XYZ file of C-alpha atoms in Angstrom:
311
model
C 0.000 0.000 0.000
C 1.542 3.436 -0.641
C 0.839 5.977 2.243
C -1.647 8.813 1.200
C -0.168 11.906 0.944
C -0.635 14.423 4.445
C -2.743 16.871 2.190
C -5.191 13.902 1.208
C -7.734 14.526 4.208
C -7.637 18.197 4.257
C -8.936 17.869 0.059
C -11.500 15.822 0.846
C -13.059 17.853 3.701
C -12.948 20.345 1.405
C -14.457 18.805 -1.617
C -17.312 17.860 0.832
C -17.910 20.945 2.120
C -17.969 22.017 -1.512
C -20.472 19.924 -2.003
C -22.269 20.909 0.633
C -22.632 24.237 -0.484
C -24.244 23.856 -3.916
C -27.495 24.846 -5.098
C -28.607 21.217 -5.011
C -28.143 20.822 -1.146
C -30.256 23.974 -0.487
C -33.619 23.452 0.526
C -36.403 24.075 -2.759
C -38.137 26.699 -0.838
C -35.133 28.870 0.317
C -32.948 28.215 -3.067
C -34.784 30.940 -4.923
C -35.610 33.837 -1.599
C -33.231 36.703 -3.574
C -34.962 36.251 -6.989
C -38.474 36.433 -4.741
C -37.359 39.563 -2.583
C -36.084 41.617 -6.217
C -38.771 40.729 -7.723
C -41.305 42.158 -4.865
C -39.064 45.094 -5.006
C -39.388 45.643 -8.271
C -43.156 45.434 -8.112
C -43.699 47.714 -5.198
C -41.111 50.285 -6.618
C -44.247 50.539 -9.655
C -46.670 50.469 -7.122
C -44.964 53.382 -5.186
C -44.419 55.167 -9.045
C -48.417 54.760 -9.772
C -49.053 56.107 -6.133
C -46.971 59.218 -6.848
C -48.925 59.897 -10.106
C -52.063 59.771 -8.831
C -51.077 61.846 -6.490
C -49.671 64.377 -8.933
C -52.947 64.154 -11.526
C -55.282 64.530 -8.135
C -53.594 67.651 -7.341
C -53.818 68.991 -10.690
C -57.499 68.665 -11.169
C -57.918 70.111 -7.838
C -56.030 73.096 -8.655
C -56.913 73.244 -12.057
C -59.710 72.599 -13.992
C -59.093 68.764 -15.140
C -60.268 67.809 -18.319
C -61.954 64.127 -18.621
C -59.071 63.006 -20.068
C -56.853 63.466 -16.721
C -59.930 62.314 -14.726
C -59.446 58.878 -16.920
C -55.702 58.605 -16.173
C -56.762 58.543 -12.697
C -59.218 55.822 -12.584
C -56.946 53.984 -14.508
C -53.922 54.281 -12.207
C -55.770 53.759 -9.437
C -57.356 50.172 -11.169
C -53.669 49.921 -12.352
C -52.785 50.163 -8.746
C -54.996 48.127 -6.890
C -54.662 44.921 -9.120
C -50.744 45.696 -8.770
C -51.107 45.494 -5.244
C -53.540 42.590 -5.279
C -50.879 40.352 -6.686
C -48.647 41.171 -4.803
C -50.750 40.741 -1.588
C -51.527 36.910 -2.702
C -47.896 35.900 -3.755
C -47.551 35.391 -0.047
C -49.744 32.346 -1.265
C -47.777 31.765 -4.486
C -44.859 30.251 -2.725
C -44.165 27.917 -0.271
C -45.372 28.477 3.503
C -41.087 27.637 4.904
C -40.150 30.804 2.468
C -39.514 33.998 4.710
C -39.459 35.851 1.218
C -42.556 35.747 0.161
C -44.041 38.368 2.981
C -42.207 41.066 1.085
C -44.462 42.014 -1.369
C -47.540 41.571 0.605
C -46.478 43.856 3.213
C -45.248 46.265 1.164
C -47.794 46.512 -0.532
C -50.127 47.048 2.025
C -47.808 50.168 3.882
C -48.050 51.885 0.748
C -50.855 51.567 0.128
C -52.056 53.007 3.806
C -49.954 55.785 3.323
C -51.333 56.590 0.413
C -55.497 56.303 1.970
C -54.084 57.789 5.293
C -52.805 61.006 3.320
C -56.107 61.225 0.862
C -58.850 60.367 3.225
C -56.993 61.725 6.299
C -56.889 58.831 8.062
C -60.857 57.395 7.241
C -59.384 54.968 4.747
C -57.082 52.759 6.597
C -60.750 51.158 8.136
C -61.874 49.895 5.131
C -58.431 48.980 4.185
C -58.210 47.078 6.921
C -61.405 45.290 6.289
C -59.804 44.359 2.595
C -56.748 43.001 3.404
C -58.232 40.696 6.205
C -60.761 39.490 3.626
C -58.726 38.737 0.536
C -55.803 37.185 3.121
C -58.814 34.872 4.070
C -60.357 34.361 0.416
C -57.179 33.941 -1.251
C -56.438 30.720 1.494
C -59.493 29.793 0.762
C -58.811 29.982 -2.619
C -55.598 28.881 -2.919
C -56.354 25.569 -1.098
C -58.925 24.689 -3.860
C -56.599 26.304 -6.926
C -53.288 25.281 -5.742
C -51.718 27.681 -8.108
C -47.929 29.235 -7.785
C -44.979 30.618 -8.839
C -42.239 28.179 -9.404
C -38.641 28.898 -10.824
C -39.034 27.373 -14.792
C -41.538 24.979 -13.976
C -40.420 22.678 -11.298
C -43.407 20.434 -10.224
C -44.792 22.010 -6.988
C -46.710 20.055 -4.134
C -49.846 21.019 -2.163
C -50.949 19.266 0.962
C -54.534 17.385 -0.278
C -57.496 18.042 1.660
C -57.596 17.419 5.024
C -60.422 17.649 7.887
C -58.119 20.780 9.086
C -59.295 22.742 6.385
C -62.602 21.870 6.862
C -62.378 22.745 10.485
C -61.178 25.944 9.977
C -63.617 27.160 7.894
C -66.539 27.689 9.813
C -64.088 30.262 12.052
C -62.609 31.896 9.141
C -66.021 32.153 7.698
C -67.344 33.671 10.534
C -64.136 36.065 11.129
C -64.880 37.204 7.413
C -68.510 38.669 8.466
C -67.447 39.911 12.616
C -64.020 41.702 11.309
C -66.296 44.687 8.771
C -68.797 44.857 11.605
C -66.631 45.594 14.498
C -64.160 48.041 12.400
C -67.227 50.036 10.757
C -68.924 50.330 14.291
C -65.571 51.363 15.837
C -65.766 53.865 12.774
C -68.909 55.280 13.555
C -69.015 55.379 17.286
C -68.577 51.698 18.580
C -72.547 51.697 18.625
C -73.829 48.336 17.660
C -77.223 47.115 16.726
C -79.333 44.293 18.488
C -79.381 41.783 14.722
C -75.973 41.365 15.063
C -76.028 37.603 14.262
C -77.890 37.861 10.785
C -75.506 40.888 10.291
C -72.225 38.363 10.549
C -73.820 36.411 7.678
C -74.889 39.277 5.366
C -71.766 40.741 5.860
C -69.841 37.378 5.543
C -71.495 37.167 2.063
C -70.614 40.584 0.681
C -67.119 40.173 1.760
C -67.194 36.743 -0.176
C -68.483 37.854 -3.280
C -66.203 41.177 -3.011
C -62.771 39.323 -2.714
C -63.623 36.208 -4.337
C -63.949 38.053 -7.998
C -60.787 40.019 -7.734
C -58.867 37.178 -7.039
C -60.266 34.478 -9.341
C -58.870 36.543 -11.903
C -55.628 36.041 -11.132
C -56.146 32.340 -11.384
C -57.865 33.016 -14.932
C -54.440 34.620 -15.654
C -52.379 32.171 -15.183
C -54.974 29.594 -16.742
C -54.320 32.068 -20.152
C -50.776 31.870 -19.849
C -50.251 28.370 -19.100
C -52.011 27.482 -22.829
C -49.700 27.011 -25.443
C -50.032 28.423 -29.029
C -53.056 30.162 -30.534
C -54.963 29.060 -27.415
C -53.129 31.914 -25.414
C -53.672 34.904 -27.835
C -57.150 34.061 -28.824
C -57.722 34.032 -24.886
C -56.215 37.313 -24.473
C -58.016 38.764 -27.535
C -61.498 37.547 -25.938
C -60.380 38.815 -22.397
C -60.180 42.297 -24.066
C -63.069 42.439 -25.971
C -64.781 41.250 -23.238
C -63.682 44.415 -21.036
C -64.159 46.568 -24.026
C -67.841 45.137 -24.119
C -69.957 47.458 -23.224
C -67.885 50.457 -24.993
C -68.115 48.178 -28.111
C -72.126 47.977 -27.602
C -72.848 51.695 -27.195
C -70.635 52.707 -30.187
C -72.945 49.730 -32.489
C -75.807 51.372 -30.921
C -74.791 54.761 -32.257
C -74.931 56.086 -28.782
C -72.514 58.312 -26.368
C -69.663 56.092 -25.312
C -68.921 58.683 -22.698
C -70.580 56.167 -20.060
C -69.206 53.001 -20.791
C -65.700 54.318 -21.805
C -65.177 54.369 -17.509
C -66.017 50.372 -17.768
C -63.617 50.104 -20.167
C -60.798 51.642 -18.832
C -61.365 50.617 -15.848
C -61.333 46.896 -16.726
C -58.307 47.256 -18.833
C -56.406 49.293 -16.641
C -57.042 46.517 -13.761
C -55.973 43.656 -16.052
C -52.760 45.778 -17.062
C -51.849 46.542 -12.935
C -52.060 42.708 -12.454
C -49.703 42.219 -15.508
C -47.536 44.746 -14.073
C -47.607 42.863 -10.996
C -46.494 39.779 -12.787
C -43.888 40.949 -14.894
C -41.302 41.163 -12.125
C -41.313 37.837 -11.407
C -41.545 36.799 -15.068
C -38.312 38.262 -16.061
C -37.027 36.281 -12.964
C -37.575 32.729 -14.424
C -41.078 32.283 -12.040
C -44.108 30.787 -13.950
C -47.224 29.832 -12.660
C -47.856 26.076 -12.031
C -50.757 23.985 -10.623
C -50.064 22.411 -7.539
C -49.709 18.294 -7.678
C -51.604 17.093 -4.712
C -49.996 15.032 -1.764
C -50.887 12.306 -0.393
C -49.790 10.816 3.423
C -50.794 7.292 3.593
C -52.553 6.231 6.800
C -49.856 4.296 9.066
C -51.651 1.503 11.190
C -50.539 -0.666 13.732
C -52.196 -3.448 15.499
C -52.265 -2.994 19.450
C -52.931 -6.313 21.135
C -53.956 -6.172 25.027
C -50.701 -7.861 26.322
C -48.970 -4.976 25.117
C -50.802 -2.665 27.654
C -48.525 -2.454 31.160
């Protein structure tokens, strides 16, 4: 045998620790946190950009006399806006629950855009922002669990706990936070004064907030549905999405009518679509696509328990 040289063990440690270092030892959900955080950066520096313009074109039609053209611009950065901030509020769903990352643009989000209520509606609008964010942070669970959509980094198969009687259990309480949480901040609002139906109240207002976040955020899902089809599928469902906003401007102009009404639809719709593109784009140019979630499944473990086995 010929004696290894002295250096041999000091290589090898080293080659391991190599090793131990590359990209394929680090955990999936922490592998990809920097790409997540620039990404959310990049998103809320547009979101903080729209905020300062519609700050700048409200001032100007207060202090001037703002044509209807300025008074579009506005609706449409503020639609622009809010489905900007939308997406970024549910990618704290997009990626897994062990990433600290994905808090970023949620967050964010949400402390600009309470500075930006707080300084318009002097305070009065950080109530019903409030009321928002608890209700699409519940919906988009909710929603999420029955989706199982994400972001993943080109593709890579992502997993989804299936459904469990956990989920099941927790939504009678989340259901029931969804209608207490506008009651109590409204009444707070106005006084703390409370009326004597507050039980049917909870489920009226439960309702509302339902069908209020549930429709913002299903359209995110129908986004990625659009972009995960291949070929002509993709642009002939992005030229129906658009004539489907332009609708009702569409109608009114066949009609030989004023599309002076409908016009506000229009840009409206479009301008909401384009903030949750904008929202999107970030992470695009990052390598993330959106994936469906494969299901998984934890096989019941039994074992037999005779009585001798009892001390």
């Amino acid at each position: 045998m010929h004696p290894s040289p002295p250096n041999s063990i000091d290589l090898t440690n080293q080659a391991s620790d190599r090793e131990r270092t590359e990209p394929e030892h680090v955990p999936a959900e922490y592998r990809y946190d920097n790409a997540v955080v620039q990404a959310s950066l990049i998103g809320l520096l547009i979101q903080f950009f729209l905020a300062v313009t519609i700050a700048m074109l409200l001032a100007f039609i207060r202090f001037a006399s703002g044509t209807s053209l300025v008074q579009c611009l506005v609706l449409g950065g503020i639609w622009a806006e809010f489905g900007l901030g939308l997406f970024l509020c549910h990618c704290i769903y997009l990626f897994p629950r062990e990433s600290p990352s994905r808090i970023v643009g949620a967050s964010g989000s949400v402390v600009i855009a309470g500075i930006q209520l707080a300084t318009a509606t002097a305070g009065y609008g950080l109530g019903p922002l409030f009321v928002f964010v608890v209700g699409i942070s519940i919906t988009g669970w909710l929603m999420h669990r029955v989706f199982g959509a994400g972001l993943s980094m080109r593709r890579v198969d992502v997993y989804q706990d299936a459904f469990n009687t956990k989920v099941l259990l927790l939504l009678a309480p989340l259901l029931l936070l969804l209608g207490i949480v506008p009651i109590v901040t409204f009444a707070a609002m106005g006084g703390g004064q409370m009326t004597a139906e507050f039980g049917s109240m909870i489920v009226y207002a439960a309702i509302i907030m339902l069908g209020v976040c549930i429709v913002p955020i299903f359209t995110i899902y129908l986004g990625f549905f659009v972009l995960r089809l291949r070929g002509g599928l993709s642009f002939a469902a992005f030229v129906f999405l658009f004539l489907l906003a332009a609708a009702p401007m569409i109608l009114e102009w066949i009609q030989f009518s004023r599309v002076s009404n409908s016009l506000w639809v229009t840009v409206s719709g479009l301008s909401y679509f384009f903030g949750l593109g904008l929202g999107y784009l970030p992470f695009y140019l990052r390598g993330f696509r959106p994936v469906w979630a494969k299901r998984k499944h934890r096989p019941d473990v039994e074992s037999s328990v005779s009585f001798d086995d009892v001390q």
